[in-house]
Short mmCIF file of C-alpha atoms in Angstrom, two decimals:
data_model
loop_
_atom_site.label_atom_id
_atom_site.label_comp_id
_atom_site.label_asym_id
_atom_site.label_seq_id
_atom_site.Cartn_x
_atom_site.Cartn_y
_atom_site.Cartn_z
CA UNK Q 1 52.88 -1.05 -11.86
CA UNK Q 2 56.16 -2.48 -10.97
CA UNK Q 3 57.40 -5.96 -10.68
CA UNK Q 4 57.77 -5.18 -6.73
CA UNK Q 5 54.28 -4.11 -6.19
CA UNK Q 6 52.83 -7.30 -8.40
CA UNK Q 7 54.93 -9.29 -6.36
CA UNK Q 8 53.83 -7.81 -3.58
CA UNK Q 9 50.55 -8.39 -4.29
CA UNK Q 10 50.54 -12.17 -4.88
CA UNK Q 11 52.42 -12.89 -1.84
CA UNK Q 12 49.15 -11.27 -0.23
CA UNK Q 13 47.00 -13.48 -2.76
CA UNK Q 14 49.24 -16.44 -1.86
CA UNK Q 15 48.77 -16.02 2.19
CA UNK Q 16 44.75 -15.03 1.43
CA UNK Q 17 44.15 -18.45 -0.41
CA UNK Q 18 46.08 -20.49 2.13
CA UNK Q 19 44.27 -19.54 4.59
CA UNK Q 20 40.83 -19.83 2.91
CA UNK Q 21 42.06 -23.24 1.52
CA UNK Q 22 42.70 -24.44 4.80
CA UNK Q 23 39.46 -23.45 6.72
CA UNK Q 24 37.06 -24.38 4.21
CA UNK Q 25 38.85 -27.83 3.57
CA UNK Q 26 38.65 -28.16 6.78
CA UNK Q 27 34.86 -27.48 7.00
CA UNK Q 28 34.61 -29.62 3.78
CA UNK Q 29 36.26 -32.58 5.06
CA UNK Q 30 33.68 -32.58 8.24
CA UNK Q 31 30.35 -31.33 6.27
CA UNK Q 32 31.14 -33.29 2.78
CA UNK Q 33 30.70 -36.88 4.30
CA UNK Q 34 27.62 -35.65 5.71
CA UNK Q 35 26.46 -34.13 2.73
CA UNK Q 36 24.42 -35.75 -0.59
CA UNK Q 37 26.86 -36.24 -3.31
CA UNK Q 38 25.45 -33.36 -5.24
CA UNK Q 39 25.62 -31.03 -2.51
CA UNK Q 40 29.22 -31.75 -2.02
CA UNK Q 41 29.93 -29.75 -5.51
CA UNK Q 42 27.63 -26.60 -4.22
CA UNK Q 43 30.26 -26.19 -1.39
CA UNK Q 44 33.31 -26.55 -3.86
CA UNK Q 45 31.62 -23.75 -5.86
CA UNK Q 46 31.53 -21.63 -3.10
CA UNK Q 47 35.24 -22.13 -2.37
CA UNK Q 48 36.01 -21.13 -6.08
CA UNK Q 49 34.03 -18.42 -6.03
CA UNK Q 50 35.62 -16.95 -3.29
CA UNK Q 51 39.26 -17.60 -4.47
CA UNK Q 52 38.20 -16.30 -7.87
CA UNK Q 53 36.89 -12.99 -6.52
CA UNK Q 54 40.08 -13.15 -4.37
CA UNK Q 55 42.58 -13.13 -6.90
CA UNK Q 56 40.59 -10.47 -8.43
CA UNK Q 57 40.38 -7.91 -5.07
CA UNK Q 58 43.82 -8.88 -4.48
CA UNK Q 59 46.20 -9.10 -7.84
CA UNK Q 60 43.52 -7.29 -10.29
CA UNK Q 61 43.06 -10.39 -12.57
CA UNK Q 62 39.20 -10.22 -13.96
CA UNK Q 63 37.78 -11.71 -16.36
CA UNK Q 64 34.79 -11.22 -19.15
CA UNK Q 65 32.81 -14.06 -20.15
CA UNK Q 66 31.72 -14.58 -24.19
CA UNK Q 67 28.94 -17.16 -25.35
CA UNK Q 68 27.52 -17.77 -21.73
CA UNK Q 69 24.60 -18.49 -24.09
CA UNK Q 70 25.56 -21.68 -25.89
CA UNK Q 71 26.00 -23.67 -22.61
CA UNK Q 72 22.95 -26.46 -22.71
CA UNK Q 73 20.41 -27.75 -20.25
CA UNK Q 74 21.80 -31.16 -20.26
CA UNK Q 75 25.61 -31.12 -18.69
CA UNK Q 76 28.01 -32.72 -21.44
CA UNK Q 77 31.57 -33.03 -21.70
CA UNK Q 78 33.94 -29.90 -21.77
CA UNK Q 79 36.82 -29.65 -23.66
CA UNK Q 80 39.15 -26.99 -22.67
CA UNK Q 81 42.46 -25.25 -22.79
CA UNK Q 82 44.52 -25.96 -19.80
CA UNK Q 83 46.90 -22.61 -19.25
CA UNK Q 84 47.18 -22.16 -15.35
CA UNK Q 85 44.74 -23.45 -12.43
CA UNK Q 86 42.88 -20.47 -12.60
CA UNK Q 87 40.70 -21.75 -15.22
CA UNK Q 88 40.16 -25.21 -13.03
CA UNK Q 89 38.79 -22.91 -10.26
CA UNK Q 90 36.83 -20.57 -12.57
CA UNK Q 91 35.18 -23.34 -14.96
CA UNK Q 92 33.82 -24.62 -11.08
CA UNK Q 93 31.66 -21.60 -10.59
CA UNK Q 94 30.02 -22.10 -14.65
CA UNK Q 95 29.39 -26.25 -14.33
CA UNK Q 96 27.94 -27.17 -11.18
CA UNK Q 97 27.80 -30.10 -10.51
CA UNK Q 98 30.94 -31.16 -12.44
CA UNK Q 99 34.07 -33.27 -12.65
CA UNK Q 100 37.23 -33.04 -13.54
CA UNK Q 101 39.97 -35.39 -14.73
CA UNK Q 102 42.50 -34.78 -13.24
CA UNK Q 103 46.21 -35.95 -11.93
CA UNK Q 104 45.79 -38.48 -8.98
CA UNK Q 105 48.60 -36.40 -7.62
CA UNK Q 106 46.56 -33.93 -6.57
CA UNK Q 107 44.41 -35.70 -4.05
CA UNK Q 108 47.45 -35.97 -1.65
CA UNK Q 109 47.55 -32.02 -1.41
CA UNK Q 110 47.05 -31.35 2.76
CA UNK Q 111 43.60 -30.06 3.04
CA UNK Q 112 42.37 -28.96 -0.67
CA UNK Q 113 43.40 -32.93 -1.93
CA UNK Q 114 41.85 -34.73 1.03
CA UNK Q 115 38.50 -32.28 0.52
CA UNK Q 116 38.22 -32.81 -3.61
CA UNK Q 117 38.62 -36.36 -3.07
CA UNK Q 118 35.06 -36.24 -1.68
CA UNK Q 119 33.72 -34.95 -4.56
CA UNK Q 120 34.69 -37.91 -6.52
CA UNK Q 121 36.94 -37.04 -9.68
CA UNK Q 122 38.35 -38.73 -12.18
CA UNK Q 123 42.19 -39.06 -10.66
CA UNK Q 124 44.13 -40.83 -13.12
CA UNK Q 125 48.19 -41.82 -13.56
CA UNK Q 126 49.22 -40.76 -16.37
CA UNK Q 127 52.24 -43.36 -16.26
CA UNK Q 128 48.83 -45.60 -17.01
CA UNK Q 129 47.79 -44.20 -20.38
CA UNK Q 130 45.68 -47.19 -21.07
CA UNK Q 131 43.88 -47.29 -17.73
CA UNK Q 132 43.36 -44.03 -17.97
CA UNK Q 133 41.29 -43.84 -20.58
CA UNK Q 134 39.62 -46.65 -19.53
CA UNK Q 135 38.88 -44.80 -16.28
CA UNK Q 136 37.97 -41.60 -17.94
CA UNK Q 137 35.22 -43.40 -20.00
CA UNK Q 138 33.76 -45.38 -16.90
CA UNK Q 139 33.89 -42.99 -14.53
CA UNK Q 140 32.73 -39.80 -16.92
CA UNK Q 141 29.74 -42.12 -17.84
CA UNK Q 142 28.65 -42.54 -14.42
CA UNK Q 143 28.65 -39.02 -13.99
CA UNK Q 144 27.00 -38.06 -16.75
CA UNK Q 145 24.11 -40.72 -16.02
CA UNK Q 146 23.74 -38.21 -12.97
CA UNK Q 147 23.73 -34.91 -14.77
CA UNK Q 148 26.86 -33.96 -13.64
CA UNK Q 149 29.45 -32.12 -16.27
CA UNK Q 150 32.78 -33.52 -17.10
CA UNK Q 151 35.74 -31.24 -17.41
CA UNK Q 152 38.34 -32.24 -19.59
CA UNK Q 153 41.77 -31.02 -20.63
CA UNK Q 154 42.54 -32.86 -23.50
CA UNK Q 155 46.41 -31.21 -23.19
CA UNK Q 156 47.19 -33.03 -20.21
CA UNK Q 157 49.41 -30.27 -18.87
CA UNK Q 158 49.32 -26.46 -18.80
CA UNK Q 159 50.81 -24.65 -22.34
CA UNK Q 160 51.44 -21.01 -22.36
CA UNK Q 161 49.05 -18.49 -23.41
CA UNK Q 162 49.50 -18.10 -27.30
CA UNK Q 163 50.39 -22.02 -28.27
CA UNK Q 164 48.47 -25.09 -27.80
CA UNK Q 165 48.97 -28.35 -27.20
CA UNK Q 166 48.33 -31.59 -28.80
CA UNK Q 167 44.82 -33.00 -27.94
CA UNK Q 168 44.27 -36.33 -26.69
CA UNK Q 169 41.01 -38.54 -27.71
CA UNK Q 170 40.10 -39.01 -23.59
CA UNK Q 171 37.17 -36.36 -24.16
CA UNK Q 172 36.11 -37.45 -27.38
CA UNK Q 173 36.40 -41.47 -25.98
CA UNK Q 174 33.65 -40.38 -23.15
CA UNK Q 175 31.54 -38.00 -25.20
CA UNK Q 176 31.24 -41.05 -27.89
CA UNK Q 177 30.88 -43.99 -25.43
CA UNK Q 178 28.09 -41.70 -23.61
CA UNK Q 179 26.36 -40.50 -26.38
CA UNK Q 180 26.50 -36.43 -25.36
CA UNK Q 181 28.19 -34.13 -27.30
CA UNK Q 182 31.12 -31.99 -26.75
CA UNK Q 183 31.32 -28.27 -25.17
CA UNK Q 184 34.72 -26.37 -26.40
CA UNK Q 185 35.98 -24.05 -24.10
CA UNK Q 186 38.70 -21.21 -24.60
CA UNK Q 187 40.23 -18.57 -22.42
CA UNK Q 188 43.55 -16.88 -22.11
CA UNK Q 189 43.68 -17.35 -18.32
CA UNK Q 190 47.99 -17.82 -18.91
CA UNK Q 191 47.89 -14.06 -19.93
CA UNK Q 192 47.63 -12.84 -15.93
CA UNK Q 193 48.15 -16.47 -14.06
CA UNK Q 194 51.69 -17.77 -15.73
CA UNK Q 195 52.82 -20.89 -15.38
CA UNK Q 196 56.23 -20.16 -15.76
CA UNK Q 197 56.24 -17.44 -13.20
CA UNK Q 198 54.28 -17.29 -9.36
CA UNK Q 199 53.92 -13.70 -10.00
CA UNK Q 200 50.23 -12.83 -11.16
CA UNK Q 201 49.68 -9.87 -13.41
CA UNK Q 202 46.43 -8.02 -13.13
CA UNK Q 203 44.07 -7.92 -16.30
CA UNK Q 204 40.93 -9.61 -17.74
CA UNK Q 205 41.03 -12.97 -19.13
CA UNK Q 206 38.53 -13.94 -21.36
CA UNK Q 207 36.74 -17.04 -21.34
CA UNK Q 208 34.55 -17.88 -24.36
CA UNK Q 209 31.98 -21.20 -24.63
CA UNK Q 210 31.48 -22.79 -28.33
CA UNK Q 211 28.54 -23.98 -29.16
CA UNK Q 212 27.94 -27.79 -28.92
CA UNK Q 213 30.01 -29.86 -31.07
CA UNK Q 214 27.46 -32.92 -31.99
CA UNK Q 215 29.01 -36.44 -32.19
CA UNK Q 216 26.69 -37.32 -34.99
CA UNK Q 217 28.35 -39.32 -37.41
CA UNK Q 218 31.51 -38.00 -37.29
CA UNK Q 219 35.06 -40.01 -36.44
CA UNK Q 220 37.10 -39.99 -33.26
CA UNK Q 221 39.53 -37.79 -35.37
CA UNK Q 222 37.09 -35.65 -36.79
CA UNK Q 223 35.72 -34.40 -33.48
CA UNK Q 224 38.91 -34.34 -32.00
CA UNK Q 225 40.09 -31.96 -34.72
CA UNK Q 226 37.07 -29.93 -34.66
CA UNK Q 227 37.02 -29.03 -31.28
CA UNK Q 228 40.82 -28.21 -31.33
CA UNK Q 229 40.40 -25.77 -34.81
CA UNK Q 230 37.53 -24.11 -32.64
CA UNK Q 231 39.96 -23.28 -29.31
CA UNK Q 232 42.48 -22.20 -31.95
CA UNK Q 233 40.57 -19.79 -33.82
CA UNK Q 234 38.83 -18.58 -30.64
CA UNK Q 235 42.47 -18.10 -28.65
CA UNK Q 236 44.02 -16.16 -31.59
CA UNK Q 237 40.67 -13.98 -32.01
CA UNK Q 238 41.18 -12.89 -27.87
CA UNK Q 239 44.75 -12.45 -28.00
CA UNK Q 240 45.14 -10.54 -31.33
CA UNK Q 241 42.35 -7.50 -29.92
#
């Protein structure tokens, strides 16, 4: 296909989530308050669902799903690549009920901000590093008292498909402090949603889940590290078929 017609196509994917942002925010923002905290999330996974499936129908961008096995009973913190938002929609519709830490920025986006702020995430300013890890840990404890996951980007901003980022200890902090371990994810999601361009390319990205990393007797750095080898080796097995 051409550059006109995949243009063509997100501007259609573009107007298609707007509106779908905007009238289920707008149901959320009425029905959330209403709703028991762990209800709120089922109606956030029903809004990524449907934006999921509607960048797929629209722009062609799939997706295949490896180790959908290793993910436990007990919800635990996620460590994952961060390469576009499409994964921060996706990873919605795998962990439910789950948070996310992610920039307080966000919450003042009309509609979609006002609704996630319901679901309670972990918003933190990164012009705060300190607080912000002291946040992470509070907060992410909390939630994990109530069996809800904990996404975390340990990149702090979105790398392009092929590199990645230096990992900070946020994740490992929380899964430490809260005594669960650590679940690595890795996908490739920057292959057909580029941050460096609005144009979205149809394909499959693949997302692959680790097994458990335990936190048994092993440093801050060592988990850290471990986690990070695992993404690695898993991001240069998908991109290299």
């Amino acid at each position: 296909m051409s550059v006109v017609v995949y243009s063509l196509r997100t501007i259609l994917l573009y107007l298609a989530l707007t509106v779908w942002t905007v009238c289920w925010s707008s149901f959320m923002l009425i029905g959330l308050p209403l709703a028991p905290f762990r209800k709120r999330h089922t109606l956030v996974k029903i809004w990524a669902h449907v934006t999921i499936n509607l960048a797929r129908w629209i722009a062609g961008v799939k997706w295949e799903i490896k180790g959908k096995e290793n993910i436990p009973d007990t919800p635990c913190v996620i460590v994952s690549n961060h390469q576009s938002s499409w994964e921060t929609f996706f990873l919605q519709t795998l962990f439910t009920p789950q948070t996310q830490v992610i920039k307080k920025s966000l919450l003042n986006i009309p509609f979609f901000g006002w609704a996630f702020r319901l679901t309670k995430p972990i918003a933190i300013d990164r012009d705060d590093p300190r607080r912000s890890l002291q946040q992470i840990v509070e907060q992410g404890k909390q939630a994990l008292k109530q069996n809800v996951w904990v996404l975390i980007f340990p990149e702090g901003t979105r790398i392009p498909n092929g590199d990645l980022g230096k990992f900070s200890r946020g994740g490992i902090n929380l899964a430490r402090k809260a005594e669960r371990n650590i679940l690595p994810v890795a996908h490739n999601a920057g292959s057909c949603w580029p941050n460096s361009s609005w144009i979205k390319r149809p394909g499959t990205i693949t997302v692959h889940i680790g097994k458990e990393i335990s936190i048994e007797e092993k440093t801050p750095a060592q988990l850290n590290e471990e986690s990070r080898q695992w993404i690695e080796k898993a991001l240069e097995e998908m991109n290299n078929r």
